[in-house]
Structure formats: structure tokens, C-alpha cells
Amino acid sequence: MAYSKKFPFLIPFLLFMLHLHESTAQIKGGYWFSASGLPASSINSTLFTHLFCAFANLDPNTNKVTISSSNAAQFSSFTQTVQQKNPSVKTLLSIGGGASNPSTFSAMASQSSSRKSFIDSSIQQARSNNFHGVDLDWEYPSSSSDMQNLGQLAREFRTSLINEGRNSGKPPLLLTAAFFHSSNYYSLDYPAKAINESFDFINVMAYDFHGPNWFPNRTAPPAGLYFQRNSGVYQVGGDQGIRSWIGAGVAAQKLALGIPYYGYAWRLVNANNNGLYAPATGSAFGGDGSMGYNQIRAFVSQNRARCVYNSTVVTDYCYAGTTWIGYDDVQSVTAKVNYCKRNGLGYFVWHVGADDNWVLSQTAYRTMG
């Protein structure tokens, strides 16, 4: 007790360091999307160390984090619900997402006062809804000032979490983020030093590399771990992105590789030319061509589709007639998680509601060991 009076910061700091160490060990993360149709009570939480509850919103007028009325009940009970099957799973409130307006985040991050409103309301929402942390999903900072402000936001967020933990007597909330697959966003560098120092870990979105709406003329791996040179498509892969983050100064144990539970469907020009990088004419089904893993497995079954695993790129694909779908199946997930093990990384999946009877999640969990 004498030490705590003389150094009132010491015990909370030591708790924070222990908390930080625990949070970066062998991450097996999964996002749950409230609109997915999968009730939180149906999540097999025994297969995850961290579950992200998506999404809370950023109010452009107040710069405060809000939870929609339609999500309020699900979010407030999320932690209690998923801990019934796995009492040790950590839950995080994810803010933003691909459907949010990036300019709202840009405006928030540009001023000290608005950053404070965002941070304080994030902490309040996480605490009042019994989450263990906050996950920032700003897609994407797209100017040099955005990147600079993101670094400032990260540092201020970490300081606030330490102070809130000290004042509340509770372990500090986790702080994570979902970032672009590379530390360089189309010639703009993420503030890697601030990210490494401020976040417990980051989720690297190593997917959406190719899709029929933005690469319509050839089939391609939507989330290949590696890329094939001279393939005629944009050369990008998850390994390339991970290496860029490590090269920028973010510790490997703070990186979780993203694994998509969905793929994209192209329309082949010729049903007999059906391999990777085959000529195509855009989406097979309209829209952006995206399909959840459970939908892809149903397509395979109903159409007796031929399934192929390419170990060079690390991707699965299937085809039937002129429909060609690139995605991650058991083989790709196994290879990617083994890659994570070799390189000291964690992994996360988007999203758990698209799994097929937990096949992919069980594969990832067992492979990581």
C-alpha cells in the first residue's frame, strides 16, 4: 500500500503493461456484423480470443460516437452473450466501417476539441456497454494531413485510456484499429511510429485486392497471400502488405492478418478457359459480385462446381459454366494461419456470420493451435 501512495501511477501502469502483453499474444479475432442475420447468441465464441462488434457510428455534428437504436439492445448485451460460451473472450466496439463517411472521420481528427469528443464518447460507450476495448475503423485516411491527424488521435487516445484506467481503477480498455493492407495508402504513409506505440494491435485488411467491378477483364484472387508476376492484373498480396507494416516499424506481434469469409464472382468469357487470370466480363451476378462463404458453398453444391486451390498465390476458386468465384476455403485459411504462426502474427476474420457451420473458424483456430 505504501508504494501505491508514493507512486499512484505505478499499479495502473503495471496493469496496463500486463494487459498490453496479453492482448498481443496469438490473436484470433472475428468481426460480428449486426446486419449479418447471425444472432450474437449463435456465435461460437470458443473459436476466438477477440470479437469485434460492428458498427458504432460517428456523429458528424457532435463528433461523438453513437449506437443506433436498432443496435442498442444487441450491443449492450454482446459481451455477456458471447462470454457465456467463452468467458475469456475479449470484446471490442468497432466504430466506422466501410459504409461510413471517411470525411466525417477526417473532420473529427483535424481538431483537438473534436478528437477529445470522439475519444471521450468512445470510452463512455465502451464502458457503458461492457466492452473490453475500442476498435477504430476509419476507411481511409486519404491525405497527408489525415495521416498526421491519425497519429495525433492515436497518441491522445492512448493517453486518455491510461488516465481513464487509473481514475476508474479498471484495466485500461484495449485500443485496436482496422487499417489498409499496406502501411502506404496510395503513396501516403500511415503514421507507423504512433500506431506502434498507441495501439494494442491492428487488423490488416488483406483482402479486396481484386473484384469484378474494379478488375472486370480477368479473374483474379480477391485476397491472395502472394502475387503472381506477369499475370496481367494488379500485383498485390497479403504478405506484401504485412512486410510493409513491419518495415515501417510496427511490431509483428501487433499485426493481425485479415482473412475474408467472402469472395467475388466473375463472368467468364469462355467456360473452357476457367483458371486464374482467365478473360472475364465483370460480375457474374450483378452488383459488386461479392458472395459470403456460406453462399459460395451452396453454389458449389447446387451447381456441382469444380473447386481448385492454388498454393502459389494462396487462393481457392471454383467455376461452373461461365461463373467463376475467387475466395478463401479451408486450404487457403490453413496456409494463411500457418503463415501467421511462422511470422509471429495474429489473424482476424470478416465476418463470422458468413462462415458455413463454423468450418473456416474451426480450421483457423485449430491451425493456430
PDB file of C-alpha atoms in Angstrom, residues 59-305:
ATOM      1  CA  ASP A  59     -21.980  11.759 -35.444  1.00  0.00           C
ATOM      2  CA  PRO A  60     -20.709  14.457 -37.852  1.00  0.00           C
ATOM      3  CA  ASN A  61     -22.312  17.252 -35.841  1.00  0.00           C
ATOM      4  CA  THR A  62     -21.079  16.385 -32.351  1.00  0.00           C
ATOM      5  CA  ASN A  63     -18.023  14.231 -33.178  1.00  0.00           C
ATOM      6  CA  LYS A  64     -19.359  11.759 -30.647  1.00  0.00           C
ATOM      7  CA  VAL A  65     -19.714   8.020 -31.031  1.00  0.00           C
ATOM      8  CA  THR A  66     -23.303   6.807 -31.118  1.00  0.00           C
ATOM      9  CA  ILE A  67     -25.027   3.454 -31.328  1.00  0.00           C
ATOM     10  CA  SER A  68     -28.162   3.284 -33.426  1.00  0.00           C
ATOM     11  CA  SER A  69     -31.433   2.483 -31.680  1.00  0.00           C
ATOM     12  CA  SER A  70     -31.731  -0.679 -33.779  1.00  0.00           C
ATOM     13  CA  ASN A  71     -28.382  -1.910 -32.424  1.00  0.00           C
ATOM     14  CA  ALA A  72     -28.644  -0.665 -28.840  1.00  0.00           C
ATOM     15  CA  ALA A  73     -30.011  -3.833 -27.246  1.00  0.00           C
ATOM     16  CA  GLN A  74     -27.718  -6.184 -29.205  1.00  0.00           C
ATOM     17  CA  PHE A  75     -24.629  -4.141 -28.453  1.00  0.00           C
ATOM     18  CA  SER A  76     -25.336  -3.696 -24.744  1.00  0.00           C
ATOM     19  CA  SER A  77     -25.727  -7.450 -24.244  1.00  0.00           C
ATOM     20  CA  PHE A  78     -22.993  -8.526 -26.688  1.00  0.00           C
ATOM     21  CA  THR A  79     -20.220  -9.160 -24.162  1.00  0.00           C
ATOM     22  CA  GLN A  80     -22.411 -11.047 -21.719  1.00  0.00           C
ATOM     23  CA  THR A  81     -23.841 -13.110 -24.578  1.00  0.00           C
ATOM     24  CA  VAL A  82     -20.558 -14.225 -26.156  1.00  0.00           C
ATOM     25  CA  GLN A  83     -18.899 -14.836 -22.789  1.00  0.00           C
ATOM     26  CA  GLN A  84     -21.488 -17.468 -21.929  1.00  0.00           C
ATOM     27  CA  LYS A  85     -19.620 -19.859 -24.243  1.00  0.00           C
ATOM     28  CA  ASN A  86     -16.160 -18.372 -23.718  1.00  0.00           C
ATOM     29  CA  PRO A  87     -15.700 -16.353 -20.506  1.00  0.00           C
ATOM     30  CA  SER A  88     -12.197 -15.256 -21.552  1.00  0.00           C
ATOM     31  CA  VAL A  89     -13.077 -13.762 -24.942  1.00  0.00           C
ATOM     32  CA  LYS A  90     -12.388 -10.018 -25.228  1.00  0.00           C
ATOM     33  CA  THR A  91     -14.947  -7.804 -26.948  1.00  0.00           C
ATOM     34  CA  LEU A  92     -14.410  -4.505 -28.707  1.00  0.00           C
ATOM     35  CA  LEU A  93     -16.792  -1.867 -30.012  1.00  0.00           C
ATOM     36  CA  SER A  94     -15.888  -1.206 -33.640  1.00  0.00           C
ATOM     37  CA  ILE A  95     -16.510   2.318 -34.906  1.00  0.00           C
ATOM     38  CA  GLY A  96     -16.948   3.303 -38.545  1.00  0.00           C
ATOM     39  CA  GLY A  97     -16.580   0.639 -41.228  1.00  0.00           C
ATOM     40  CA  GLY A  98     -16.630   0.633 -44.993  1.00  0.00           C
ATOM     41  CA  ALA A  99     -20.083   2.204 -45.195  1.00  0.00           C
ATOM     42  CA  SER A 100     -19.172   5.175 -43.007  1.00  0.00           C
ATOM     43  CA  ASN A 101     -18.192   8.553 -44.448  1.00  0.00           C
ATOM     44  CA  PRO A 102     -14.398   8.998 -44.326  1.00  0.00           C
ATOM     45  CA  SER A 103     -14.745  12.784 -44.458  1.00  0.00           C
ATOM     46  CA  THR A 104     -16.537  12.655 -41.099  1.00  0.00           C
ATOM     47  CA  PHE A 105     -13.503  10.968 -39.554  1.00  0.00           C
ATOM     48  CA  SER A 106     -11.189  13.390 -41.334  1.00  0.00           C
ATOM     49  CA  ALA A 107     -13.033  16.391 -39.893  1.00  0.00           C
ATOM     50  CA  MET A 108     -13.123  14.852 -36.411  1.00  0.00           C
ATOM     51  CA  ALA A 109      -9.381  14.143 -36.391  1.00  0.00           C
ATOM     52  CA  SER A 110      -8.452  17.631 -37.582  1.00  0.00           C
ATOM     53  CA  GLN A 111      -9.103  19.484 -34.311  1.00  0.00           C
ATOM     54  CA  SER A 112      -8.062  18.842 -30.729  1.00  0.00           C
ATOM     55  CA  SER A 113     -11.546  19.532 -29.359  1.00  0.00           C
ATOM     56  CA  SER A 114     -13.301  17.189 -31.778  1.00  0.00           C
ATOM     57  CA  ARG A 115     -10.731  14.455 -31.184  1.00  0.00           C
ATOM     58  CA  LYS A 116     -11.448  14.765 -27.472  1.00  0.00           C
ATOM     59  CA  SER A 117     -15.206  14.461 -28.058  1.00  0.00           C
ATOM     60  CA  PHE A 118     -14.598  11.329 -30.119  1.00  0.00           C
ATOM     61  CA  ILE A 119     -12.213   9.748 -27.626  1.00  0.00           C
ATOM     62  CA  ASP A 120     -14.298  10.538 -24.545  1.00  0.00           C
ATOM     63  CA  SER A 121     -17.515   9.271 -26.121  1.00  0.00           C
ATOM     64  CA  SER A 122     -15.754   6.130 -27.399  1.00  0.00           C
ATOM     65  CA  ILE A 123     -14.614   5.310 -23.888  1.00  0.00           C
ATOM     66  CA  GLN A 124     -18.041   6.096 -22.448  1.00  0.00           C
ATOM     67  CA  GLN A 125     -19.824   3.882 -24.972  1.00  0.00           C
ATOM     68  CA  ALA A 126     -17.372   1.027 -24.478  1.00  0.00           C
ATOM     69  CA  ARG A 127     -17.617   1.145 -20.684  1.00  0.00           C
ATOM     70  CA  SER A 128     -21.385   1.591 -20.507  1.00  0.00           C
ATOM     71  CA  ASN A 129     -21.925  -1.311 -22.897  1.00  0.00           C
ATOM     72  CA  ASN A 130     -19.400  -3.582 -21.131  1.00  0.00           C
ATOM     73  CA  PHE A 131     -16.867  -3.871 -23.934  1.00  0.00           C
ATOM     74  CA  HIS A 132     -13.189  -4.532 -23.252  1.00  0.00           C
ATOM     75  CA  GLY A 133     -11.968  -2.108 -25.871  1.00  0.00           C
ATOM     76  CA  VAL A 134     -12.480   0.182 -28.839  1.00  0.00           C
ATOM     77  CA  ASP A 135     -11.708  -0.583 -32.486  1.00  0.00           C
ATOM     78  CA  LEU A 136     -11.185   2.301 -34.929  1.00  0.00           C
ATOM     79  CA  ASP A 137     -12.290   1.537 -38.490  1.00  0.00           C
ATOM     80  CA  TRP A 138     -11.616   4.718 -40.471  1.00  0.00           C
ATOM     81  CA  GLU A 139     -11.667   3.724 -44.162  1.00  0.00           C
ATOM     82  CA  TYR A 140      -9.484   5.516 -45.138  1.00  0.00           C
ATOM     83  CA  PRO A 141      -7.307   8.487 -44.205  1.00  0.00           C
ATOM     84  CA  SER A 142      -6.626   9.885 -47.684  1.00  0.00           C
ATOM     85  CA  SER A 143      -4.398  12.948 -47.324  1.00  0.00           C
ATOM     86  CA  SER A 144      -1.113  13.772 -45.647  1.00  0.00           C
ATOM     87  CA  SER A 145      -2.954  15.853 -43.052  1.00  0.00           C
ATOM     88  CA  ASP A 146      -5.314  12.917 -42.389  1.00  0.00           C
ATOM     89  CA  MET A 147      -2.313  10.698 -41.692  1.00  0.00           C
ATOM     90  CA  GLN A 148      -0.718  13.266 -39.414  1.00  0.00           C
ATOM     91  CA  ASN A 149      -4.004  13.755 -37.543  1.00  0.00           C
ATOM     92  CA  LEU A 150      -4.462   9.990 -37.224  1.00  0.00           C
ATOM     93  CA  GLY A 151      -1.126   9.822 -35.433  1.00  0.00           C
ATOM     94  CA  GLN A 152      -2.193  12.584 -33.068  1.00  0.00           C
ATOM     95  CA  LEU A 153      -5.552  10.883 -32.473  1.00  0.00           C
ATOM     96  CA  ALA A 154      -3.815   7.608 -31.672  1.00  0.00           C
ATOM     97  CA  ARG A 155      -1.477   9.182 -29.117  1.00  0.00           C
ATOM     98  CA  GLU A 156      -4.246  11.154 -27.444  1.00  0.00           C
ATOM     99  CA  PHE A 157      -6.460   8.063 -27.361  1.00  0.00           C
ATOM    100  CA  ARG A 158      -3.759   6.009 -25.623  1.00  0.00           C
ATOM    101  CA  THR A 159      -3.140   8.738 -23.049  1.00  0.00           C
ATOM    102  CA  SER A 160      -6.869   9.004 -22.330  1.00  0.00           C
ATOM    103  CA  LEU A 161      -7.180   5.238 -21.895  1.00  0.00           C
ATOM    104  CA  ILE A 162      -4.327   5.144 -19.390  1.00  0.00           C
ATOM    105  CA  ASN A 163      -5.830   8.059 -17.456  1.00  0.00           C
ATOM    106  CA  GLU A 164      -9.326   6.571 -17.510  1.00  0.00           C
ATOM    107  CA  GLY A 165      -7.992   3.242 -16.279  1.00  0.00           C
ATOM    108  CA  ARG A 166      -6.141   4.949 -13.435  1.00  0.00           C
ATOM    109  CA  ASN A 167      -9.160   7.009 -12.437  1.00  0.00           C
ATOM    110  CA  SER A 168     -11.642   4.142 -12.657  1.00  0.00           C
ATOM    111  CA  GLY A 169      -9.410   1.524 -11.072  1.00  0.00           C
ATOM    112  CA  LYS A 170     -10.130  -0.775 -14.013  1.00  0.00           C
ATOM    113  CA  PRO A 171      -7.719  -2.238 -16.564  1.00  0.00           C
ATOM    114  CA  PRO A 172      -7.386   0.210 -19.465  1.00  0.00           C
ATOM    115  CA  LEU A 173      -9.578  -0.503 -22.448  1.00  0.00           C
ATOM    116  CA  LEU A 174      -7.951  -2.166 -25.439  1.00  0.00           C
ATOM    117  CA  LEU A 175      -7.315   0.057 -28.451  1.00  0.00           C
ATOM    118  CA  THR A 176      -7.202  -1.530 -31.902  1.00  0.00           C
ATOM    119  CA  ALA A 177      -7.785  -0.433 -35.475  1.00  0.00           C
ATOM    120  CA  ALA A 178      -8.569  -1.868 -38.889  1.00  0.00           C
ATOM    121  CA  PHE A 179      -6.150  -0.412 -41.431  1.00  0.00           C
ATOM    122  CA  PHE A 180      -5.343  -0.702 -45.122  1.00  0.00           C
ATOM    123  CA  HIS A 181      -3.451  -3.809 -46.223  1.00  0.00           C
ATOM    124  CA  SER A 182      -0.260  -1.765 -46.598  1.00  0.00           C
ATOM    125  CA  SER A 183       1.427   0.881 -44.452  1.00  0.00           C
ATOM    126  CA  ASN A 184       1.361   3.015 -47.589  1.00  0.00           C
ATOM    127  CA  TYR A 185      -2.062   4.102 -48.802  1.00  0.00           C
ATOM    128  CA  TYR A 186      -1.605   5.047 -52.460  1.00  0.00           C
ATOM    129  CA  SER A 187       1.639   6.983 -51.796  1.00  0.00           C
ATOM    130  CA  LEU A 188       0.542   8.192 -48.329  1.00  0.00           C
ATOM    131  CA  ASP A 189       2.407   6.711 -45.369  1.00  0.00           C
ATOM    132  CA  TYR A 190       0.481   5.759 -42.250  1.00  0.00           C
ATOM    133  CA  PRO A 191       1.975   7.204 -39.018  1.00  0.00           C
ATOM    134  CA  ALA A 192       3.616   3.901 -38.156  1.00  0.00           C
ATOM    135  CA  LYS A 193       5.513   5.087 -35.075  1.00  0.00           C
ATOM    136  CA  ALA A 194       2.384   6.475 -33.419  1.00  0.00           C
ATOM    137  CA  ILE A 195       0.437   3.365 -34.431  1.00  0.00           C
ATOM    138  CA  ASN A 196       3.034   1.016 -32.966  1.00  0.00           C
ATOM    139  CA  GLU A 197       3.190   2.963 -29.721  1.00  0.00           C
ATOM    140  CA  SER A 198      -0.532   3.592 -29.299  1.00  0.00           C
ATOM    141  CA  PHE A 199      -2.492   0.548 -30.472  1.00  0.00           C
ATOM    142  CA  ASP A 200      -2.580  -2.838 -28.788  1.00  0.00           C
ATOM    143  CA  PHE A 201      -2.747  -4.370 -32.246  1.00  0.00           C
ATOM    144  CA  ILE A 202      -4.029  -3.568 -35.712  1.00  0.00           C
ATOM    145  CA  ASN A 203      -6.165  -5.581 -38.094  1.00  0.00           C
ATOM    146  CA  VAL A 204      -4.577  -5.539 -41.549  1.00  0.00           C
ATOM    147  CA  MET A 205      -7.338  -5.710 -44.166  1.00  0.00           C
ATOM    148  CA  ALA A 206      -5.574  -8.064 -46.568  1.00  0.00           C
ATOM    149  CA  TYR A 207      -8.490  -8.521 -48.936  1.00  0.00           C
ATOM    150  CA  ASP A 208     -10.489  -6.799 -51.690  1.00  0.00           C
ATOM    151  CA  PHE A 209      -7.367  -6.817 -53.860  1.00  0.00           C
ATOM    152  CA  HIS A 210      -9.368  -7.808 -56.927  1.00  0.00           C
ATOM    153  CA  GLY A 211     -13.063  -7.828 -57.734  1.00  0.00           C
ATOM    154  CA  PRO A 212     -15.160  -7.823 -60.898  1.00  0.00           C
ATOM    155  CA  ASN A 213     -16.235  -4.203 -60.532  1.00  0.00           C
ATOM    156  CA  TRP A 214     -12.712  -2.773 -60.441  1.00  0.00           C
ATOM    157  CA  PHE A 215     -10.837  -5.543 -62.304  1.00  0.00           C
ATOM    158  CA  PRO A 216     -13.548  -6.770 -64.676  1.00  0.00           C
ATOM    159  CA  ASN A 217     -11.486  -8.186 -67.527  1.00  0.00           C
ATOM    160  CA  ARG A 218      -9.718 -11.073 -65.776  1.00  0.00           C
ATOM    161  CA  THR A 219     -10.436 -13.423 -62.929  1.00  0.00           C
ATOM    162  CA  ALA A 220      -8.075 -12.825 -60.024  1.00  0.00           C
ATOM    163  CA  PRO A 221      -7.517 -13.742 -56.362  1.00  0.00           C
ATOM    164  CA  PRO A 222      -9.552 -11.390 -54.146  1.00  0.00           C
ATOM    165  CA  ALA A 223      -7.240 -11.940 -51.168  1.00  0.00           C
ATOM    166  CA  GLY A 224      -4.131 -13.760 -52.335  1.00  0.00           C
ATOM    167  CA  LEU A 225      -1.319 -14.083 -49.821  1.00  0.00           C
ATOM    168  CA  TYR A 226       1.220 -13.719 -52.613  1.00  0.00           C
ATOM    169  CA  PHE A 227       1.017 -12.341 -56.142  1.00  0.00           C
ATOM    170  CA  GLN A 228       1.967 -13.882 -59.448  1.00  0.00           C
ATOM    171  CA  ARG A 229       4.193 -11.743 -61.614  1.00  0.00           C
ATOM    172  CA  ASN A 230       3.199 -11.063 -65.219  1.00  0.00           C
ATOM    173  CA  SER A 231      -0.364 -12.150 -64.516  1.00  0.00           C
ATOM    174  CA  GLY A 232      -1.861  -9.159 -66.260  1.00  0.00           C
ATOM    175  CA  VAL A 233      -3.533  -7.870 -63.073  1.00  0.00           C
ATOM    176  CA  TYR A 234      -2.547  -5.520 -60.259  1.00  0.00           C
ATOM    177  CA  GLN A 235       0.225  -7.245 -58.318  1.00  0.00           C
ATOM    178  CA  VAL A 236      -0.639  -7.205 -54.642  1.00  0.00           C
ATOM    179  CA  GLY A 237      -0.778  -9.724 -51.818  1.00  0.00           C
ATOM    180  CA  GLY A 238      -1.216 -10.022 -48.080  1.00  0.00           C
ATOM    181  CA  ASP A 239       2.431 -10.890 -47.457  1.00  0.00           C
ATOM    182  CA  GLN A 240       3.487  -7.758 -49.308  1.00  0.00           C
ATOM    183  CA  GLY A 241       1.257  -5.657 -47.034  1.00  0.00           C
ATOM    184  CA  ILE A 242       2.415  -7.319 -43.822  1.00  0.00           C
ATOM    185  CA  ARG A 243       6.045  -6.784 -44.808  1.00  0.00           C
ATOM    186  CA  SER A 244       5.360  -3.106 -45.457  1.00  0.00           C
ATOM    187  CA  TRP A 245       3.876  -2.656 -41.979  1.00  0.00           C
ATOM    188  CA  ILE A 246       6.816  -4.410 -40.333  1.00  0.00           C
ATOM    189  CA  GLY A 247       9.246  -2.439 -42.481  1.00  0.00           C
ATOM    190  CA  ALA A 248       7.546   0.787 -41.393  1.00  0.00           C
ATOM    191  CA  GLY A 249       8.207  -0.090 -37.757  1.00  0.00           C
ATOM    192  CA  VAL A 250       5.071  -1.847 -36.479  1.00  0.00           C
ATOM    193  CA  ALA A 251       5.948  -4.941 -34.441  1.00  0.00           C
ATOM    194  CA  ALA A 252       4.872  -8.249 -35.986  1.00  0.00           C
ATOM    195  CA  GLN A 253       3.066  -9.308 -32.816  1.00  0.00           C
ATOM    196  CA  LYS A 254       0.867  -6.215 -33.164  1.00  0.00           C
ATOM    197  CA  LEU A 255      -0.361  -7.277 -36.610  1.00  0.00           C
ATOM    198  CA  ALA A 256      -3.373  -9.480 -37.338  1.00  0.00           C
ATOM    199  CA  LEU A 257      -3.768 -10.700 -40.915  1.00  0.00           C
ATOM    200  CA  GLY A 258      -7.259 -10.292 -42.335  1.00  0.00           C
ATOM    201  CA  ILE A 259      -8.973 -13.385 -43.727  1.00  0.00           C
ATOM    202  CA  PRO A 260     -12.198 -12.798 -45.685  1.00  0.00           C
ATOM    203  CA  TYR A 261     -15.197 -15.079 -45.301  1.00  0.00           C
ATOM    204  CA  TYR A 262     -16.416 -13.968 -48.707  1.00  0.00           C
ATOM    205  CA  GLY A 263     -15.306 -13.882 -52.318  1.00  0.00           C
ATOM    206  CA  TYR A 264     -16.168 -12.389 -55.696  1.00  0.00           C
ATOM    207  CA  ALA A 265     -17.846 -13.877 -58.767  1.00  0.00           C
ATOM    208  CA  TRP A 266     -16.768 -13.049 -62.332  1.00  0.00           C
ATOM    209  CA  ARG A 267     -18.432 -13.964 -65.618  1.00  0.00           C
ATOM    210  CA  LEU A 268     -16.038 -15.917 -67.823  1.00  0.00           C
ATOM    211  CA  VAL A 269     -15.697 -15.058 -71.493  1.00  0.00           C
ATOM    212  CA  ASN A 270     -15.210 -18.746 -72.271  1.00  0.00           C
ATOM    213  CA  ALA A 271     -16.405 -21.527 -69.938  1.00  0.00           C
ATOM    214  CA  ASN A 272     -13.464 -23.668 -71.058  1.00  0.00           C
ATOM    215  CA  ASN A 273     -10.894 -21.042 -70.068  1.00  0.00           C
ATOM    216  CA  ASN A 274     -11.518 -21.081 -66.321  1.00  0.00           C
ATOM    217  CA  GLY A 275      -8.264 -20.666 -64.435  1.00  0.00           C
ATOM    218  CA  LEU A 276      -6.755 -17.766 -62.541  1.00  0.00           C
ATOM    219  CA  TYR A 277      -6.422 -14.665 -64.738  1.00  0.00           C
ATOM    220  CA  ALA A 278      -8.838 -16.019 -67.342  1.00  0.00           C
ATOM    221  CA  PRO A 279     -10.644 -13.451 -69.561  1.00  0.00           C
ATOM    222  CA  ALA A 280     -13.848 -12.204 -67.940  1.00  0.00           C
ATOM    223  CA  THR A 281     -16.587  -9.618 -68.419  1.00  0.00           C
ATOM    224  CA  GLY A 282     -17.247  -8.287 -64.931  1.00  0.00           C
ATOM    225  CA  SER A 283     -19.611  -9.500 -62.244  1.00  0.00           C
ATOM    226  CA  ALA A 284     -21.420 -12.809 -62.657  1.00  0.00           C
ATOM    227  CA  PHE A 285     -24.462 -11.822 -60.612  1.00  0.00           C
ATOM    228  CA  GLY A 286     -24.662  -8.066 -60.828  1.00  0.00           C
ATOM    229  CA  GLY A 287     -23.727  -5.673 -58.048  1.00  0.00           C
ATOM    230  CA  ASP A 288     -20.130  -5.983 -56.936  1.00  0.00           C
ATOM    231  CA  GLY A 289     -20.184  -9.778 -57.288  1.00  0.00           C
ATOM    232  CA  SER A 290     -19.499 -10.418 -53.609  1.00  0.00           C
ATOM    233  CA  MET A 291     -20.696 -13.656 -52.006  1.00  0.00           C
ATOM    234  CA  GLY A 292     -20.393 -14.934 -48.438  1.00  0.00           C
ATOM    235  CA  TYR A 293     -18.538 -18.205 -47.892  1.00  0.00           C
ATOM    236  CA  ASN A 294     -21.801 -19.925 -46.951  1.00  0.00           C
ATOM    237  CA  GLN A 295     -23.344 -18.719 -50.232  1.00  0.00           C
ATOM    238  CA  ILE A 296     -20.333 -19.932 -52.192  1.00  0.00           C
ATOM    239  CA  ARG A 297     -20.551 -23.401 -50.642  1.00  0.00           C
ATOM    240  CA  ALA A 298     -24.247 -23.507 -51.533  1.00  0.00           C
ATOM    241  CA  PHE A 299     -23.376 -22.509 -55.125  1.00  0.00           C
ATOM    242  CA  VAL A 300     -20.748 -25.269 -55.312  1.00  0.00           C
ATOM    243  CA  SER A 301     -23.227 -27.855 -54.078  1.00  0.00           C
ATOM    244  CA  GLN A 302     -26.117 -26.762 -56.266  1.00  0.00           C
ATOM    245  CA  ASN A 303     -24.062 -26.420 -59.451  1.00  0.00           C
ATOM    246  CA  ARG A 304     -21.534 -29.195 -58.909  1.00  0.00           C
ATOM    247  CA  ALA A 305     -18.840 -26.585 -59.349  1.00  0.00           C
TER     248      ALA A 305
END
